[in-house]
CSV table of C-alpha atoms in Angstrom, one decimal:
chain,number,residue,atom,x,y,z
F,1,UNK,CA,27.0,-11.3,5.2
F,2,UNK,CA,26.7,-15.1,5.4
F,3,UNK,CA,23.6,-16.7,3.9
F,4,UNK,CA,20.7,-17.4,6.3
F,5,UNK,CA,19.0,-20.8,6.1
F,6,UNK,CA,15.2,-20.3,6.3
F,7,UNK,CA,12.9,-23.1,7.1
F,8,UNK,CA,9.6,-22.6,5.3
F,9,UNK,CA,6.2,-23.7,6.5
F,10,UNK,CA,4.8,-26.9,4.9
F,11,UNK,CA,1.3,-25.6,5.1
F,12,UNK,CA,0.4,-23.4,2.1
F,13,UNK,CA,-0.7,-19.8,2.9
F,14,UNK,CA,-3.2,-18.3,0.6
F,15,UNK,CA,-4.4,-15.1,2.4
F,16,UNK,CA,-3.0,-11.7,3.5
F,17,UNK,CA,-2.9,-10.6,7.1
F,18,UNK,CA,-3.3,-7.5,9.3
F,19,UNK,CA,-0.3,-5.2,10.0
F,20,UNK,CA,2.1,-5.7,12.9
F,21,UNK,CA,1.4,-3.9,16.1
F,22,UNK,CA,2.9,-0.5,16.8
F,23,UNK,CA,6.2,-1.0,18.6
F,24,UNK,CA,6.2,0.0,22.3
F,25,UNK,CA,7.4,3.5,22.7
F,26,UNK,CA,7.2,4.4,19.0
F,27,UNK,CA,7.3,8.2,18.7
F,28,UNK,CA,4.7,10.2,16.9
F,29,UNK,CA,6.1,11.3,13.4
F,30,UNK,CA,7.2,14.9,13.3
F,31,UNK,CA,4.9,17.4,11.8
F,32,UNK,CA,5.7,20.5,9.8
F,33,UNK,CA,3.6,23.1,8.0
F,34,UNK,CA,0.8,22.4,10.4
F,35,UNK,CA,-1.1,25.6,9.5
F,36,UNK,CA,-1.8,24.3,6.0
F,37,UNK,CA,-4.3,21.8,7.3
F,38,UNK,CA,-6.3,24.6,8.8
F,39,UNK,CA,-6.1,26.6,5.5
F,40,UNK,CA,-7.2,23.6,3.5
F,41,UNK,CA,-10.2,23.0,5.8
F,42,UNK,CA,-11.3,26.7,5.4
F,43,UNK,CA,-10.8,26.6,1.7
F,44,UNK,CA,-12.6,23.3,1.0
F,45,UNK,CA,-15.4,24.1,3.3
F,46,UNK,CA,-16.6,26.3,0.4
F,47,UNK,CA,-16.1,23.5,-2.2
F,48,UNK,CA,-18.3,20.4,-2.8
F,49,UNK,CA,-16.0,17.8,-1.3
F,50,UNK,CA,-17.6,14.6,-0.2
F,51,UNK,CA,-16.7,12.8,3.0
F,52,UNK,CA,-14.4,10.3,1.3
F,53,UNK,CA,-12.4,13.2,-0.1
F,54,UNK,CA,-12.2,15.0,3.2
F,55,UNK,CA,-11.1,11.7,4.8
F,56,UNK,CA,-8.4,11.4,2.2
F,57,UNK,CA,-7.1,14.9,3.0
F,58,UNK,CA,-5.5,13.9,6.3
F,59,UNK,CA,-2.8,15.9,8.0
F,60,UNK,CA,-0.2,13.4,6.8
F,61,UNK,CA,-1.6,13.6,3.2
F,62,UNK,CA,-1.2,17.3,3.1
F,63,UNK,CA,2.2,17.1,4.7
F,64,UNK,CA,3.4,14.7,1.9
F,65,UNK,CA,2.3,17.1,-0.8
F,66,UNK,CA,4.0,20.0,1.0
F,67,UNK,CA,7.3,18.2,1.4
F,68,UNK,CA,7.1,17.1,-2.3
F,69,UNK,CA,6.6,20.8,-3.2
F,70,UNK,CA,9.7,21.7,-1.2
F,71,UNK,CA,7.7,23.5,1.4
F,72,UNK,CA,6.0,25.9,-1.0
F,73,UNK,CA,2.4,25.9,0.2
F,74,UNK,CA,1.0,27.4,-3.0
F,75,UNK,CA,2.5,24.6,-5.1
F,76,UNK,CA,1.3,22.0,-2.6
F,77,UNK,CA,-2.3,23.4,-2.9
F,78,UNK,CA,-2.2,23.3,-6.7
F,79,UNK,CA,-0.9,19.7,-6.6
F,80,UNK,CA,-3.6,18.7,-4.1
F,81,UNK,CA,-6.3,20.2,-6.2
F,82,UNK,CA,-4.9,18.5,-9.4
F,83,UNK,CA,-4.9,15.1,-7.5
F,84,UNK,CA,-8.5,15.6,-6.3
F,85,UNK,CA,-9.6,16.2,-9.9
F,86,UNK,CA,-7.6,13.2,-11.1
F,87,UNK,CA,-9.2,11.0,-8.5
F,88,UNK,CA,-12.6,12.1,-9.5
F,89,UNK,CA,-11.9,11.6,-13.2
F,90,UNK,CA,-10.3,8.2,-12.5
F,91,UNK,CA,-13.4,7.1,-10.7
F,92,UNK,CA,-12.2,6.4,-7.1
F,93,UNK,CA,-15.2,5.5,-5.0
F,94,UNK,CA,-17.2,4.5,-8.1
F,95,UNK,CA,-17.8,1.2,-9.9
F,96,UNK,CA,-14.9,1.9,-12.3
F,97,UNK,CA,-12.5,1.5,-9.4
F,98,UNK,CA,-14.3,-1.2,-7.5
F,99,UNK,CA,-13.1,-4.7,-6.6
F,100,UNK,CA,-15.8,-6.2,-8.8
F,101,UNK,CA,-14.7,-4.2,-11.9
F,102,UNK,CA,-11.0,-5.0,-11.4
F,103,UNK,CA,-11.2,-8.6,-10.2
F,104,UNK,CA,-10.2,-10.1,-13.5
F,105,UNK,CA,-7.0,-8.1,-13.5
F,106,UNK,CA,-6.0,-10.0,-10.3
F,107,UNK,CA,-6.8,-13.5,-11.4
F,108,UNK,CA,-3.2,-14.6,-12.0
F,109,UNK,CA,-1.7,-12.9,-8.9
F,110,UNK,CA,0.3,-10.5,-11.0
F,111,UNK,CA,0.0,-8.0,-8.2
F,112,UNK,CA,-0.3,-9.3,-4.6
F,113,UNK,CA,-0.2,-7.7,-1.2
F,114,UNK,CA,1.4,-9.9,1.4
F,115,UNK,CA,3.6,-9.4,4.5
F,116,UNK,CA,5.4,-6.4,5.9
F,117,UNK,CA,9.1,-5.4,5.9
F,118,UNK,CA,11.1,-4.4,9.0
F,119,UNK,CA,9.7,-0.9,8.8
F,120,UNK,CA,6.1,-2.3,9.0
F,121,UNK,CA,5.5,-1.4,5.4
F,122,UNK,CA,3.0,-3.6,3.5
F,123,UNK,CA,4.6,-5.6,0.7
F,124,UNK,CA,3.2,-5.3,-2.9
F,125,UNK,CA,4.5,-8.1,-5.1
F,126,UNK,CA,4.7,-7.4,-8.8
F,127,UNK,CA,5.1,-10.2,-11.3
F,128,UNK,CA,5.3,-8.8,-14.8
F,129,UNK,CA,5.4,-12.3,-16.3
F,130,UNK,CA,1.9,-13.0,-15.0
F,131,UNK,CA,0.2,-10.3,-17.1
F,132,UNK,CA,-3.2,-11.6,-18.2
F,133,UNK,CA,-4.9,-8.6,-19.9
F,134,UNK,CA,-4.1,-6.4,-22.9
F,135,UNK,CA,-5.9,-3.1,-22.1
F,136,UNK,CA,-3.3,-0.6,-20.6
F,137,UNK,CA,-6.0,1.4,-18.9
F,138,UNK,CA,-7.3,-1.5,-16.9
F,139,UNK,CA,-3.8,-2.6,-16.0
F,140,UNK,CA,-2.9,0.9,-14.7
F,141,UNK,CA,-6.1,1.2,-12.8
F,142,UNK,CA,-5.4,-2.2,-11.1
F,143,UNK,CA,-2.0,-1.0,-10.0
F,144,UNK,CA,-3.5,2.1,-8.4
F,145,UNK,CA,-6.3,0.0,-6.9
F,146,UNK,CA,-3.8,-2.3,-5.2
F,147,UNK,CA,-1.8,0.7,-4.0
F,148,UNK,CA,-4.9,2.1,-2.4
F,149,UNK,CA,-5.7,-1.3,-0.9
F,150,UNK,CA,-2.2,-1.5,0.6
F,151,UNK,CA,-2.7,1.9,2.2
F,152,UNK,CA,-5.6,0.5,4.2
F,153,UNK,CA,-3.1,-1.9,5.8
F,154,UNK,CA,-0.9,0.8,7.2
F,155,UNK,CA,-0.4,0.8,11.0
F,156,UNK,CA,0.1,4.0,12.9
F,157,UNK,CA,3.1,5.9,11.7
F,158,UNK,CA,3.4,4.0,8.4
F,159,UNK,CA,2.8,6.0,5.2
F,160,UNK,CA,4.8,4.1,2.5
F,161,UNK,CA,4.7,0.7,0.8
F,162,UNK,CA,7.5,-1.7,-0.1
F,163,UNK,CA,7.5,-3.1,-3.7
F,164,UNK,CA,8.8,-6.6,-4.3
F,165,UNK,CA,9.5,-6.9,-8.1
F,166,UNK,CA,10.6,-10.1,-9.8
F,167,UNK,CA,11.9,-9.7,-13.4
F,168,UNK,CA,12.7,-13.4,-13.9
F,169,UNK,CA,10.5,-13.6,-16.9
F,170,UNK,CA,9.5,-11.0,-19.4
F,171,UNK,CA,6.1,-9.3,-19.2
F,172,UNK,CA,3.5,-10.5,-21.7
F,173,UNK,CA,1.9,-7.1,-22.3
F,174,UNK,CA,2.3,-3.5,-21.2
F,175,UNK,CA,6.0,-3.3,-20.5
F,176,UNK,CA,7.8,0.0,-20.6
F,177,UNK,CA,4.8,2.1,-21.6
F,178,UNK,CA,2.8,1.1,-18.6
F,179,UNK,CA,5.8,1.6,-16.3
F,180,UNK,CA,6.2,5.1,-17.6
F,181,UNK,CA,2.5,5.9,-17.1
F,182,UNK,CA,2.5,4.5,-13.6
F,183,UNK,CA,5.7,6.4,-12.7
F,184,UNK,CA,4.0,9.6,-13.8
F,185,UNK,CA,1.0,8.9,-11.7
F,186,UNK,CA,3.1,7.9,-8.7
F,187,UNK,CA,5.1,11.2,-8.9
F,188,UNK,CA,2.1,13.4,-9.5
F,189,UNK,CA,-0.5,11.9,-7.2
F,190,UNK,CA,1.2,9.6,-4.7
F,191,UNK,CA,4.2,11.7,-3.4
F,192,UNK,CA,6.3,10.0,-0.8
F,193,UNK,CA,4.4,6.7,-0.9
F,194,UNK,CA,7.2,4.4,-2.1
F,195,UNK,CA,9.3,3.5,0.9
F,196,UNK,CA,11.5,0.8,-0.7
F,197,UNK,CA,11.7,-1.4,-3.8
F,198,UNK,CA,13.2,-4.8,-3.6
F,199,UNK,CA,14.1,-6.2,-7.0
F,200,UNK,CA,15.3,-9.7,-8.0
F,201,UNK,CA,16.4,-11.3,-11.2
F,202,UNK,CA,17.4,-8.0,-13.0
F,203,UNK,CA,21.0,-7.3,-14.1
F,204,UNK,CA,20.8,-3.5,-13.8
F,205,UNK,CA,19.3,-0.6,-11.9
F,206,UNK,CA,21.0,1.5,-9.3
F,207,UNK,CA,18.8,4.0,-7.5
F,208,UNK,CA,18.1,5.2,-4.0
F,209,UNK,CA,15.5,3.1,-2.1
F,210,UNK,CA,16.0,0.2,-4.6
F,211,UNK,CA,17.6,-2.9,-3.3
F,212,UNK,CA,18.8,-5.1,-6.3
F,213,UNK,CA,19.0,-8.9,-5.8
F,214,UNK,CA,19.1,-8.6,-2.0
F,215,UNK,CA,19.3,-11.3,0.5
F,216,UNK,CA,16.1,-10.2,2.1
F,217,UNK,CA,16.4,-12.1,5.4
F,218,UNK,CA,20.1,-12.0,5.9
F,219,UNK,CA,20.2,-8.3,5.2
F,220,UNK,CA,17.4,-7.8,7.8
F,221,UNK,CA,15.1,-6.2,5.3
F,222,UNK,CA,12.1,-8.5,5.9
F,223,UNK,CA,11.5,-11.2,8.5
F,224,UNK,CA,11.3,-14.7,7.2
F,225,UNK,CA,7.8,-15.2,8.4
F,226,UNK,CA,6.7,-12.1,6.4
F,227,UNK,CA,8.3,-13.2,3.1
F,228,UNK,CA,7.4,-15.7,0.4
F,229,UNK,CA,9.7,-18.7,-0.4
F,230,UNK,CA,8.9,-18.6,-4.1
F,231,UNK,CA,10.8,-17.1,-7.0
F,232,UNK,CA,14.1,-16.2,-5.3
F,233,UNK,CA,12.7,-14.2,-2.4
F,234,UNK,CA,14.1,-16.6,0.2
F,235,UNK,CA,11.4,-16.2,2.9
F,236,UNK,CA,9.7,-18.7,5.1
F,237,UNK,CA,6.1,-18.5,3.9
F,238,UNK,CA,5.0,-21.2,1.5
F,239,UNK,CA,2.5,-18.9,-0.4
F,240,UNK,CA,0.2,-20.3,-3.0
F,241,UNK,CA,-1.9,-17.8,-5.0
F,242,UNK,CA,-5.6,-18.9,-5.3
F,243,UNK,CA,-7.6,-16.0,-6.6
F,244,UNK,CA,-10.9,-17.5,-5.3
F,245,UNK,CA,-9.5,-17.5,-1.8
F,246,UNK,CA,-7.1,-14.6,-1.7
F,247,UNK,CA,-9.1,-11.9,-3.4
F,248,UNK,CA,-12.3,-12.0,-1.2
F,249,UNK,CA,-10.1,-12.2,1.9
F,250,UNK,CA,-8.0,-9.2,0.9
F,251,UNK,CA,-11.1,-7.2,0.0
F,252,UNK,CA,-12.7,-8.0,3.3
F,253,UNK,CA,-9.6,-7.2,5.3
F,254,UNK,CA,-9.3,-3.9,3.5
F,255,UNK,CA,-13.0,-3.0,3.7
F,256,UNK,CA,-13.3,-3.8,7.4
F,257,UNK,CA,-10.2,-1.7,8.3
F,258,UNK,CA,-11.4,1.2,6.1
F,259,UNK,CA,-14.9,1.1,7.7
F,260,UNK,CA,-13.5,1.1,11.2
F,261,UNK,CA,-11.1,4.0,10.5
F,262,UNK,CA,-13.8,6.0,8.7
F,263,UNK,CA,-16.1,5.6,11.7
F,264,UNK,CA,-13.3,6.8,14.0
F,265,UNK,CA,-12.7,9.8,11.6
F,266,UNK,CA,-16.4,10.6,11.8
F,267,UNK,CA,-16.3,10.4,15.6
F,268,UNK,CA,-13.3,12.8,15.6
F,269,UNK,CA,-15.3,15.5,13.7
F,270,UNK,CA,-15.1,14.5,10.0
F,271,UNK,CA,-12.5,17.2,9.4
F,272,UNK,CA,-9.9,17.8,6.8
F,273,UNK,CA,-6.5,17.6,8.3
F,274,UNK,CA,-7.3,14.8,10.8
F,275,UNK,CA,-4.1,13.1,12.0
F,276,UNK,CA,-3.7,9.6,10.7
F,277,UNK,CA,-1.5,8.8,13.7
F,278,UNK,CA,-4.3,9.7,16.1
F,279,UNK,CA,-7.0,8.1,14.1
F,280,UNK,CA,-5.2,4.8,13.6
F,281,UNK,CA,-4.2,4.6,17.3
F,282,UNK,CA,-7.8,5.0,18.2
F,283,UNK,CA,-9.0,2.6,15.6
F,284,UNK,CA,-6.6,-0.1,16.6
F,285,UNK,CA,-8.5,-0.5,19.9
F,286,UNK,CA,-11.5,-1.6,17.8
F,287,UNK,CA,-9.8,-4.3,15.7
F,288,UNK,CA,-10.4,-7.9,16.5
F,289,UNK,CA,-7.3,-9.7,17.7
F,290,UNK,CA,-7.6,-12.0,14.7
F,291,UNK,CA,-9.1,-11.1,11.4
F,292,UNK,CA,-11.0,-13.7,9.3
F,293,UNK,CA,-8.0,-13.9,7.0
F,294,UNK,CA,-5.5,-14.4,9.9
F,295,UNK,CA,-7.6,-17.2,11.2
F,296,UNK,CA,-6.6,-19.2,8.1
F,297,UNK,CA,-2.9,-18.7,8.7
F,298,UNK,CA,-0.7,-21.4,10.3
F,299,UNK,CA,0.0,-20.4,13.9
F,300,UNK,CA,3.6,-19.5,13.2
F,301,UNK,CA,2.5,-16.9,10.7
F,302,UNK,CA,-0.1,-15.0,12.7
F,303,UNK,CA,0.7,-11.5,13.8
């Protein structure tokens, strides 16, 4: 396919923005193994789950674990319980996994959330060369934290993220060991969460869902106004990372969306197995047309 010339904005962008609207007529995702949600509710009603854990155990969450277990419900339940234990041990919902505790990890912009691909998946940019810390535990926690933050930017019907990885320069710390650890966490505790991986400046890799050195705009993977111009991505957004601006805006955007959706979940009965599709469609009616972050975007880049 011929190259596509992309005209970038001259006004720097420093903030993330809300997800695109649900396309008109978009169908509800198919649902299988529906009875497991009821079984999980009955089972965990006898266990000391807090509301955050019940909220996490949505219909779609349970479905992902069932599909990853090849439809074997017993295996899915075992994996769900293991993940709940891991989340508690890792400290989700505590200071250990808070924005304040992990802010230093984000100072260089080594992991950023920005834009959405053509499947409406939020983009997570990974820059190994920007590594700024040496403690592997903090680095892995930060990756998980940013994954969870990206999840709050899902629109209805979206359950996966898109990774944008640039290997133009070598990582300063971590490297292969961290990659293996995160892959293990991804497989065990985040089944079916990786929708696509777009990788540039790497001479090898051939794997399903991974696009190597793609022409992102020409190949119609990502719209130009949802993609950065920098570092071989070829988009139309002149993005500049400023931690003092980006970080609080991302945290506010994520927090506000999480609060709205949690309130809707409570209004729907605070049940395990609540449909994310139904919840998010209800919650979208409560979102302001323009978030505080979007208000800072050039007009051509607002959703």
